[in-house]
Amino acid sequence: MDKEIKHIGVKEGKLLLFGGVYSNLQALEKLISIAQEAGVKPENCISTGDLTGYCAQPEETIQLFQKWGALSIAGNVELQLASDSEDCGCDFKSGSRCDDFSKMWFPYTKGHLSQQSLDWMKEIPEYISFDYAGKKVTVVHGNYGNTSEFVFKSNATESKERCFNETKSDIIIAGHCGLPFHQSIKDKQWLNPGVIGMPANDGTTRVWYMLLDAIDGEVNFTHQSFEYDAETAQKLMYKNHLPEAYGDTLTSGIWDNMEILPEIEKMGQGIPIHFNQEQKDSIKPKTQKKMANTYYDPADLRKFRKITEWSEELGTKFFDYYGKVFEEGALSAREKSLIALAVSHVVKCPYCIDAYTKDGLQKGITKEEMMEAVHVGAAIESGATLVHGVQMMNKYNKLSM
């Protein structure tokens, strides 16, 4: 693989990492004020790309970003705009909702950018690397060699390892997928700071970034979130006839669809993300009501991936298998979702019931179909119980002879 990485030397001091501004001027304005208050220099603020996108102010966003003086690599959107493409290059499935929406927002973005902004994008490197606290850090958008690859915590293990090896990096900073996460792979770190232009599908309007600091020769990182004037960003999307579903996401915190998400990440929809205890105590989704303590905590669904921490090899193999099972095959994804919902009730897993009810809604499964599937599961479970009654009858007859 021969992809040029621009090395920018040594970085010192605190770093602020973010991605996916998506033409959301209001979010960028808030982030700049956060960086200034934290004393992070503009040249230590680094974007993983997609400065423009779904929202209504692409030119204003690019001009503000240039004035700020932060660094960025090119996301798929910048690469496509710089090459005068007619497509966003997001790698959405043809005919999907995201693909249809991109046919609305991408021409709008392209048509509202000045020639100066387009020329500036042509100069943005696709990858950058730097040295930090004795570690080599490489910044990619999706992945090295595939800017549009959707890399989540639960998938692409081999792809991540290949990225570390081919870039000879200790730390990879990546974007594109829209969800913040961190993952240790052997002795290396894959860090995704999340995006600031859209919420993280967790039922809150918060958007995400990350802070890095070098302390005693070690690289420390923290996930951070903030609220901003999402209502104004939403109104501007409506006013300019951009996808209303994306506009609604800004204030609901729920993605219109989960087409790009692996099964594990789908389960987290509407469950607030918590990386720090203080966030857990202080932030709740707008629609969440105070609930009594229960044995099953819905927030534990987001921790499902943590089972790999106690058995990495077996856990990783399970998640690889799990993801493969739900790919399209002889059965459609819709049919598999209904089966999963029925089985969820039979095994009485509240996490699975929540996850596959949401998944079914995303796939257009009606409430009547869902309930019918539950009855099928109940009938099989009841029949299985009753058929064991034959064993009881046989044993009784034998003992009473």
GROMACS .gro file of N, CA and C in nm, residues 183-325:
model
  429
  183GLN      N    1  -1.006   0.191   2.216
  183GLN     CA    2  -0.987   0.047   2.217
  183GLN      C    3  -0.838   0.015   2.222
  184SER      N    4  -0.801  -0.068   2.318
  184SER     CA    5  -0.663  -0.117   2.325
  184SER      C    6  -0.651  -0.242   2.240
  185ILE      N    7  -0.553  -0.242   2.152
  185ILE     CA    8  -0.526  -0.359   2.068
  185ILE      C    9  -0.380  -0.397   2.092
  186LYS      N   10  -0.364  -0.503   2.172
  186LYS     CA   11  -0.231  -0.539   2.220
  186LYS      C   12  -0.174  -0.421   2.298
  187ASP      N   13  -0.061  -0.365   2.257
  187ASP     CA   14  -0.004  -0.253   2.333
  187ASP      C   15  -0.028  -0.119   2.264
  188LYS      N   16  -0.126  -0.113   2.174
  188LYS     CA   17  -0.153   0.008   2.098
  188LYS      C   18  -0.295   0.059   2.126
  189GLN      N   19  -0.322   0.183   2.087
  189GLN     CA   20  -0.452   0.245   2.115
  189GLN      C   21  -0.517   0.296   1.986
  190TRP      N   22  -0.643   0.258   1.968
  190TRP     CA   23  -0.726   0.314   1.860
  190TRP      C   24  -0.823   0.411   1.926
  191LEU      N   25  -0.814   0.539   1.889
  191LEU     CA   26  -0.896   0.642   1.952
  191LEU      C   27  -0.987   0.707   1.849
  192ASN      N   28  -1.116   0.709   1.876
  192ASN     CA   29  -1.210   0.783   1.793
  192ASN      C   30  -1.275   0.889   1.882
  193PRO      N   31  -1.245   1.018   1.858
  193PRO     CA   32  -1.299   1.123   1.945
  193PRO      C   33  -1.447   1.149   1.926
  194GLY      N   34  -1.507   1.090   1.821
  194GLY     CA   35  -1.647   1.119   1.790
  194GLY      C   36  -1.657   1.240   1.699
  195VAL      N   37  -1.778   1.291   1.681
  195VAL     CA   38  -1.802   1.404   1.592
  195VAL      C   39  -1.876   1.514   1.667
  196ILE      N   40  -1.863   1.636   1.618
  196ILE     CA   41  -1.932   1.749   1.683
  196ILE      C   42  -2.052   1.797   1.602
  197GLY      N   43  -2.069   1.748   1.481
  197GLY     CA   44  -2.177   1.799   1.396
  197GLY      C   45  -2.309   1.728   1.414
  198MET      N   46  -2.307   1.610   1.475
  198MET     CA   47  -2.428   1.531   1.501
  198MET      C   48  -2.412   1.461   1.636
  199PRO      N   49  -2.521   1.437   1.709
  199PRO     CA   50  -2.511   1.361   1.835
  199PRO      C   51  -2.479   1.215   1.806
  200ALA      N   52  -2.448   1.141   1.911
  200ALA     CA   53  -2.396   1.005   1.898
  200ALA      C   54  -2.501   0.897   1.912
  201ASN      N   55  -2.625   0.926   1.872
  201ASN     CA   56  -2.732   0.825   1.871
  201ASN      C   57  -2.764   0.772   2.010
  202ASP      N   58  -2.736   0.852   2.113
  202ASP     CA   59  -2.754   0.803   2.250
  202ASP      C   60  -2.872   0.870   2.321
  203GLY      N   61  -2.956   0.941   2.246
  203GLY     CA   62  -3.073   1.002   2.307
  203GLY      C   63  -3.047   1.134   2.374
  204THR      N   64  -2.926   1.189   2.360
  204THR     CA   65  -2.894   1.321   2.411
  204THR      C   66  -2.846   1.408   2.296
  205THR      N   67  -2.848   1.539   2.316
  205THR     CA   68  -2.803   1.630   2.210
  205THR      C   69  -2.654   1.659   2.219
  206ARG      N   70  -2.585   1.597   2.314
  206ARG     CA   71  -2.441   1.619   2.329
  206ARG      C   72  -2.364   1.574   2.205
  207VAL      N   73  -2.252   1.641   2.181
  207VAL     CA   74  -2.159   1.599   2.077
  207VAL      C   75  -2.022   1.581   2.141
  208TRP      N   76  -1.930   1.512   2.072
  208TRP     CA   77  -1.813   1.458   2.139
  208TRP      C   78  -1.680   1.501   2.078
  209TYR      N   79  -1.581   1.513   2.165
  209TYR     CA   80  -1.443   1.535   2.126
  209TYR      C   81  -1.354   1.466   2.229
  210MET      N   82  -1.222   1.480   2.215
  210MET     CA   83  -1.130   1.411   2.304
  210MET      C   84  -1.012   1.502   2.338
  211LEU      N   85  -0.961   1.491   2.458
  211LEU     CA   86  -0.840   1.561   2.501
  211LEU      C   87  -0.728   1.461   2.525
  212LEU      N   88  -0.610   1.492   2.473
  212LEU     CA   89  -0.491   1.413   2.498
  212LEU      C   90  -0.391   1.498   2.576
  213ASP      N   91  -0.321   1.435   2.669
  213ASP     CA   92  -0.219   1.506   2.744
  213ASP      C   93  -0.106   1.409   2.774
  214ALA      N   94   0.015   1.458   2.775
  214ALA     CA   95   0.132   1.376   2.808
  214ALA      C   96   0.173   1.406   2.951
  215ILE      N   97   0.163   1.306   3.037
  215ILE     CA   98   0.197   1.322   3.178
  215ILE      C   99   0.298   1.215   3.217
  216ASP      N  100   0.415   1.259   3.262
  216ASP     CA  101   0.523   1.169   3.302
  216ASP      C  102   0.556   1.068   3.191
  217GLY      N  103   0.557   1.118   3.068
  217GLY     CA  104   0.595   1.033   2.955
  217GLY      C  105   0.486   0.939   2.906
  218GLU      N  106   0.367   0.946   2.965
  218GLU     CA  107   0.255   0.862   2.925
  218GLU      C  108   0.148   0.948   2.858
  219VAL      N  109   0.082   0.890   2.758
  219VAL     CA  110  -0.027   0.961   2.689
  219VAL      C  111  -0.158   0.928   2.757
  220ASN      N  112  -0.224   1.031   2.809
  220ASN     CA  113  -0.354   1.016   2.874
  220ASN      C  114  -0.462   1.077   2.787
  221PHE      N  115  -0.579   1.015   2.783
  221PHE     CA  116  -0.689   1.069   2.703
  221PHE      C  117  -0.819   1.066   2.782
  222THR      N  118  -0.904   1.162   2.753
  222THR     CA  119  -1.038   1.166   2.812
  222THR      C  120  -1.139   1.202   2.704
  223HIS      N  121  -1.252   1.135   2.706
  223HIS     CA  122  -1.363   1.172   2.619
  223HIS      C  123  -1.438   1.288   2.684
  224GLN      N  124  -1.475   1.386   2.603
  224GLN     CA  125  -1.547   1.503   2.651
  224GLN      C  126  -1.668   1.529   2.561
  225SER      N  127  -1.772   1.589   2.619
  225SER     CA  128  -1.891   1.623   2.540
  225SER      C  129  -1.937   1.763   2.573
  226PHE      N  130  -2.020   1.819   2.488
  226PHE     CA  131  -2.075   1.952   2.515
  226PHE      C  132  -2.210   1.970   2.446
  227GLU      N  133  -2.287   2.063   2.499
  227GLU     CA  134  -2.412   2.105   2.438
  227GLU      C  135  -2.386   2.235   2.361
  228TYR      N  136  -2.466   2.263   2.262
  228TYR     CA  137  -2.451   2.386   2.184
  228TYR      C  138  -2.589   2.426   2.133
  229ASP      N  139  -2.595   2.528   2.049
  229ASP     CA  140  -2.724   2.578   2.000
  229ASP      C  141  -2.774   2.491   1.885
  230ALA      N  142  -2.819   2.370   1.920
  230ALA     CA  143  -2.865   2.275   1.818
  230ALA      C  144  -2.993   2.321   1.750
  231GLU      N  145  -3.075   2.396   1.824
  231GLU     CA  146  -3.202   2.442   1.766
  231GLU      C  147  -3.180   2.532   1.645
  232THR      N  148  -3.082   2.622   1.653
  232THR     CA  149  -3.052   2.710   1.540
  232THR      C  150  -3.002   2.629   1.421
  233ALA      N  151  -2.912   2.534   1.447
  233ALA     CA  152  -2.861   2.449   1.339
  233ALA      C  153  -2.975   2.372   1.273
  234GLN      N  154  -3.069   2.325   1.353
  234GLN     CA  155  -3.183   2.251   1.301
  234GLN      C  156  -3.272   2.340   1.215
  235LYS      N  157  -3.304   2.459   1.264
  235LYS     CA  158  -3.390   2.550   1.189
  235LYS      C  159  -3.330   2.588   1.055
  236LEU      N  160  -3.199   2.606   1.052
  236LEU     CA  161  -3.132   2.640   0.926
  236LEU      C  162  -3.139   2.524   0.827
  237MET      N  163  -3.135   2.402   0.877
  237MET     CA  164  -3.151   2.286   0.789
  237MET      C  165  -3.291   2.283   0.729
  238TYR      N  166  -3.391   2.306   0.813
  238TYR     CA  167  -3.529   2.310   0.764
  238TYR      C  168  -3.545   2.420   0.659
  239LYS      N  169  -3.492   2.537   0.691
  239LYS     CA  170  -3.507   2.654   0.604
  239LYS      C  171  -3.446   2.629   0.466
  240ASN      N  172  -3.338   2.555   0.462
  240ASN     CA  173  -3.267   2.532   0.336
  240ASN      C  174  -3.303   2.398   0.271
  241HIS      N  175  -3.411   2.337   0.319
  241HIS     CA  176  -3.466   2.215   0.259
  241HIS      C  177  -3.367   2.100   0.257
  242LEU      N  178  -3.287   2.092   0.362
  242LEU     CA  179  -3.198   1.978   0.380
  242LEU      C  180  -3.275   1.866   0.451
  243PRO      N  181  -3.225   1.743   0.453
  243PRO     CA  182  -3.301   1.632   0.509
  243PRO      C  183  -3.356   1.660   0.649
  244GLU      N  184  -3.486   1.665   0.661
  244GLU     CA  185  -3.548   1.694   0.791
  244GLU      C  186  -3.515   1.587   0.894
  245ALA      N  187  -3.499   1.464   0.848
  245ALA     CA  188  -3.467   1.356   0.942
  245ALA      C  189  -3.334   1.382   1.011
  246TYR      N  190  -3.237   1.435   0.938
  246TYR     CA  191  -3.109   1.469   0.999
  246TYR      C  192  -3.124   1.591   1.091
  247GLY      N  193  -3.207   1.683   1.050
  247GLY     CA  194  -3.235   1.799   1.135
  247GLY      C  195  -3.298   1.757   1.267
  248ASP      N  196  -3.389   1.661   1.260
  248ASP     CA  197  -3.453   1.611   1.382
  248ASP      C  198  -3.352   1.545   1.476
  249THR      N  199  -3.253   1.478   1.417
  249THR     CA  200  -3.150   1.412   1.497
  249THR      C  201  -3.075   1.511   1.586
  250LEU      N  202  -3.056   1.633   1.538
  250LEU     CA  203  -2.982   1.732   1.616
  250LEU      C  204  -3.045   1.758   1.752
  251THR      N  205  -3.178   1.752   1.759
  251THR     CA  206  -3.246   1.782   1.886
  251THR      C  207  -3.304   1.659   1.956
  252SER      N  208  -3.309   1.545   1.886
  252SER     CA  209  -3.360   1.424   1.951
  252SER      C  210  -3.247   1.336   2.004
  253GLY      N  211  -3.129   1.348   1.942
  253GLY     CA  212  -3.018   1.262   1.980
  253GLY      C  213  -3.030   1.121   1.927
  254ILE      N  214  -3.128   1.096   1.840
  254ILE     CA  215  -3.150   0.963   1.783
  254ILE      C  216  -3.130   0.970   1.632
  255TRP      N  217  -3.048   0.880   1.579
  255TRP     CA  218  -3.026   0.876   1.435
  255TRP      C  219  -3.152   0.830   1.363
  256ASP      N  220  -3.174   0.884   1.246
  256ASP     CA  221  -3.290   0.845   1.166
  256ASP      C  222  -3.287   0.697   1.132
  257ASN      N  223  -3.170   0.642   1.108
  257ASN     CA  224  -3.158   0.500   1.077
  257ASN      C  225  -3.022   0.451   1.126
  258MET      N  226  -3.006   0.319   1.129
  258MET     CA  227  -2.880   0.261   1.177
  258MET      C  228  -2.819   0.170   1.071
  259GLU      N  229  -2.833   0.211   0.946
  259GLU     CA  230  -2.788   0.128   0.834
  259GLU      C  231  -2.639   0.095   0.839
  260ILE      N  232  -2.558   0.188   0.889
  260ILE     CA  233  -2.413   0.167   0.887
  260ILE      C  234  -2.362   0.096   1.012
  261LEU      N  235  -2.449   0.076   1.112
  261LEU     CA  236  -2.402   0.027   1.242
  261LEU      C  237  -2.395  -0.126   1.248
  262PRO      N  238  -2.289  -0.181   1.307
  262PRO     CA  239  -2.288  -0.324   1.341
  262PRO      C  240  -2.393  -0.352   1.448
  263GLU      N  241  -2.424  -0.479   1.467
  263GLU     CA  242  -2.532  -0.517   1.559
  263GLU      C  243  -2.506  -0.469   1.701
  264ILE      N  244  -2.383  -0.477   1.747
  264ILE     CA  245  -2.352  -0.436   1.885
  264ILE      C  246  -2.380  -0.288   1.905
  265GLU      N  247  -2.337  -0.204   1.810
  265GLU     CA  248  -2.359  -0.060   1.822
  265GLU      C  249  -2.507  -0.025   1.809
  266LYS      N  250  -2.582  -0.103   1.734
  266LYS     CA  251  -2.726  -0.078   1.723
  266LYS      C  252  -2.794  -0.088   1.859
  267MET      N  253  -2.745  -0.179   1.941
  267MET     CA  254  -2.806  -0.200   2.072
  267MET      C  255  -2.795  -0.077   2.162
  268GLY      N  256  -2.700   0.012   2.133
  268GLY     CA  257  -2.680   0.128   2.217
  268GLY      C  258  -2.767   0.247   2.185
  269GLN      N  259  -2.853   0.236   2.084
  269GLN     CA  260  -2.935   0.352   2.047
  269GLN      C  261  -3.022   0.398   2.164
  270GLY      N  262  -3.017   0.529   2.191
  270GLY     CA  263  -3.102   0.587   2.295
  270GLY      C  264  -3.050   0.569   2.437
  271ILE      N  265  -2.935   0.503   2.453
  271ILE     CA  266  -2.877   0.483   2.586
  271ILE      C  267  -2.761   0.581   2.603
  272PRO      N  268  -2.768   0.674   2.697
  272PRO     CA  269  -2.663   0.775   2.711
  272PRO      C  270  -2.524   0.714   2.727
  273ILE      N  271  -2.428   0.771   2.655
  273ILE     CA  272  -2.289   0.727   2.663
  273ILE      C  273  -2.226   0.786   2.789
  274HIS      N  274  -2.154   0.703   2.863
  274HIS     CA  275  -2.085   0.750   2.984
  274HIS      C  276  -1.942   0.696   2.982
  275PHE      N  277  -1.846   0.786   2.974
  275PHE     CA  278  -1.707   0.748   2.988
  275PHE      C  279  -1.654   0.782   3.127
  276ASN      N  280  -1.716   0.882   3.192
  276ASN     CA  281  -1.672   0.927   3.324
  276ASN      C  282  -1.790   0.927   3.419
  277GLN      N  283  -1.766   0.898   3.546
  277GLN     CA  284  -1.874   0.889   3.643
  277GLN      C  285  -1.948   1.021   3.658
  278GLU      N  286  -1.874   1.134   3.646
  278GLU     CA  287  -1.941   1.263   3.664
  278GLU      C  288  -2.041   1.288   3.551
  279GLN      N  289  -2.013   1.234   3.431
  279GLN     CA  290  -2.109   1.248   3.323
  279GLN      C  291  -2.234   1.166   3.353
  280LYS      N  292  -2.213   1.047   3.409
  280LYS     CA  293  -2.327   0.960   3.439
  280LYS      C  294  -2.420   1.026   3.540
  281ASP      N  295  -2.360   1.097   3.635
  281ASP     CA  296  -2.442   1.160   3.738
  281ASP      C  297  -2.517   1.283   3.689
  282SER      N  298  -2.460   1.352   3.589
  282SER     CA  299  -2.514   1.483   3.555
  282SER      C  300  -2.590   1.491   3.425
  283ILE      N  301  -2.575   1.392   3.337
  283ILE     CA  302  -2.635   1.404   3.204
  283ILE      C  303  -2.737   1.293   3.180
  284LYS      N  304  -2.854   1.332   3.142
  284LYS     CA  305  -2.960   1.237   3.111
  284LYS      C  306  -3.022   1.277   2.978
  285PRO      N  307  -3.072   1.180   2.900
  285PRO     CA  308  -3.138   1.216   2.776
  285PRO      C  309  -3.265   1.295   2.804
  286LYS      N  310  -3.303   1.381   2.710
  286LYS     CA  311  -3.419   1.467   2.732
  286LYS      C  312  -3.547   1.389   2.757
  287THR      N  313  -3.556   1.270   2.697
  287THR     CA  314  -3.680   1.194   2.706
  287THR      C  315  -3.680   1.095   2.823
  288GLN      N  316  -3.567   1.086   2.895
  288GLN     CA  317  -3.558   0.987   3.001
  288GLN      C  318  -3.628   1.034   3.128
  289LYS      N  319  -3.711   0.948   3.185
  289LYS     CA  320  -3.777   0.977   3.311
  289LYS      C  321  -3.701   0.908   3.423
  290LYS      N  322  -3.714   0.964   3.542
  290LYS     CA  323  -3.648   0.903   3.657
  290LYS      C  324  -3.711   0.768   3.685
  291MET      N  325  -3.623   0.668   3.699
  291MET     CA  326  -3.671   0.532   3.717
  291MET      C  327  -3.616   0.475   3.847
  292ALA      N  328  -3.691   0.386   3.907
  292ALA     CA  329  -3.642   0.316   4.026
  292ALA      C  330  -3.531   0.222   3.986
  293ASN      N  331  -3.442   0.190   4.082
  293ASN     CA  332  -3.336   0.096   4.053
  293ASN      C  333  -3.394  -0.040   4.019
  294THR      N  334  -3.338  -0.104   3.919
  294THR     CA  335  -3.382  -0.237   3.880
  294THR      C  336  -3.261  -0.326   3.868
  295TYR      N  337  -3.285  -0.456   3.870
  295TYR     CA  338  -3.174  -0.551   3.860
  295TYR      C  339  -3.104  -0.536   3.726
  296TYR      N  340  -3.181  -0.518   3.620
  296TYR     CA  341  -3.125  -0.495   3.487
  296TYR      C  342  -3.113  -0.346   3.462
  297ASP      N  343  -2.993  -0.300   3.435
  297ASP     CA  344  -2.969  -0.160   3.406
  297ASP      C  345  -2.955  -0.144   3.254
  298PRO      N  346  -3.044  -0.067   3.189
  298PRO     CA  347  -3.035  -0.050   3.043
  298PRO      C  348  -2.898   0.000   2.998
  299ALA      N  349  -2.830   0.077   3.081
  299ALA     CA  350  -2.699   0.129   3.043
  299ALA      C  351  -2.596   0.018   3.027
  300ASP      N  352  -2.623  -0.100   3.087
  300ASP     CA  353  -2.528  -0.211   3.075
  300ASP      C  354  -2.517  -0.261   2.932
  301LEU      N  355  -2.617  -0.234   2.851
  301LEU     CA  356  -2.612  -0.279   2.711
  301LEU      C  357  -2.490  -0.220   2.641
  302ARG      N  358  -2.456  -0.097   2.675
  302ARG     CA  359  -2.338  -0.034   2.615
  302ARG      C  360  -2.208  -0.100   2.661
  303LYS      N  361  -2.214  -0.173   2.773
  303LYS     CA  362  -2.094  -0.236   2.827
  303LYS      C  363  -2.074  -0.378   2.775
  304PHE      N  364  -2.165  -0.423   2.687
  304PHE     CA  365  -2.160  -0.560   2.636
  304PHE      C  366  -2.022  -0.593   2.581
  305ARG      N  367  -1.964  -0.499   2.509
  305ARG     CA  368  -1.834  -0.522   2.446
  305ARG      C  369  -1.724  -0.550   2.549
  306LYS      N  370  -1.746  -0.507   2.674
  306LYS     CA  371  -1.643  -0.523   2.776
  306LYS      C  372  -1.618  -0.668   2.814
  307ILE      N  373  -1.704  -0.760   2.770
  307ILE     CA  374  -1.679  -0.901   2.803
  307ILE      C  375  -1.547  -0.948   2.744
  308THR      N  376  -1.497  -0.880   2.641
  308THR     CA  377  -1.368  -0.918   2.583
  308THR      C  378  -1.252  -0.888   2.678
  309GLU      N  379  -1.273  -0.801   2.776
  309GLU     CA  380  -1.163  -0.763   2.865
  309GLU      C  381  -1.118  -0.879   2.953
  310TRP      N  382  -1.208  -0.972   2.980
  310TRP     CA  383  -1.172  -1.085   3.066
  310TRP      C  384  -1.138  -1.210   2.985
  311SER      N  385  -1.168  -1.208   2.858
  311SER     CA  386  -1.132  -1.319   2.769
  311SER      C  387  -1.129  -1.264   2.627
  312GLU      N  388  -1.017  -1.197   2.595
  312GLU     CA  389  -1.009  -1.123   2.469
  312GLU      C  390  -1.027  -1.213   2.347
  313GLU      N  391  -0.958  -1.326   2.343
  313GLU     CA  392  -0.962  -1.412   2.225
  313GLU      C  393  -1.103  -1.466   2.201
  314LEU      N  394  -1.164  -1.522   2.306
  314LEU     CA  395  -1.298  -1.580   2.291
  314LEU      C  396  -1.402  -1.473   2.266
  315GLY      N  397  -1.391  -1.359   2.337
  315GLY     CA  398  -1.486  -1.251   2.318
  315GLY      C  399  -1.482  -1.196   2.177
  316THR      N  400  -1.361  -1.176   2.125
  316THR     CA  401  -1.346  -1.124   1.988
  316THR      C  402  -1.404  -1.221   1.887
  317LYS      N  403  -1.380  -1.350   1.908
  317LYS     CA  404  -1.435  -1.450   1.816
  317LYS      C  405  -1.588  -1.450   1.821
  318PHE      N  406  -1.643  -1.432   1.942
  318PHE     CA  407  -1.789  -1.426   1.952
  318PHE      C  408  -1.846  -1.308   1.874
  319PHE      N  409  -1.787  -1.189   1.890
  319PHE     CA  410  -1.841  -1.071   1.823
  319PHE      C  411  -1.824  -1.081   1.671
  320ASP      N  412  -1.714  -1.141   1.627
  320ASP     CA  413  -1.698  -1.163   1.483
  320ASP      C  414  -1.808  -1.255   1.430
  321TYR      N  415  -1.834  -1.364   1.507
  321TYR     CA  416  -1.940  -1.458   1.470
  321TYR      C  417  -2.078  -1.391   1.474
  322TYR      N  418  -2.101  -1.315   1.580
  322TYR     CA  419  -2.231  -1.247   1.599
  322TYR      C  420  -2.261  -1.155   1.481
  323GLY      N  421  -2.161  -1.076   1.443
  323GLY     CA  422  -2.180  -0.984   1.331
  323GLY      C  423  -2.206  -1.058   1.202
  324LYS      N  424  -2.136  -1.171   1.183
  324LYS     CA  425  -2.152  -1.248   1.059
  324LYS      C  426  -2.292  -1.306   1.050
  325VAL      N  427  -2.343  -1.353   1.162
  325VAL     CA  428  -2.477  -1.414   1.165
  325VAL      C  429  -2.584  -1.320   1.112
   0.00000   0.00000   0.00000
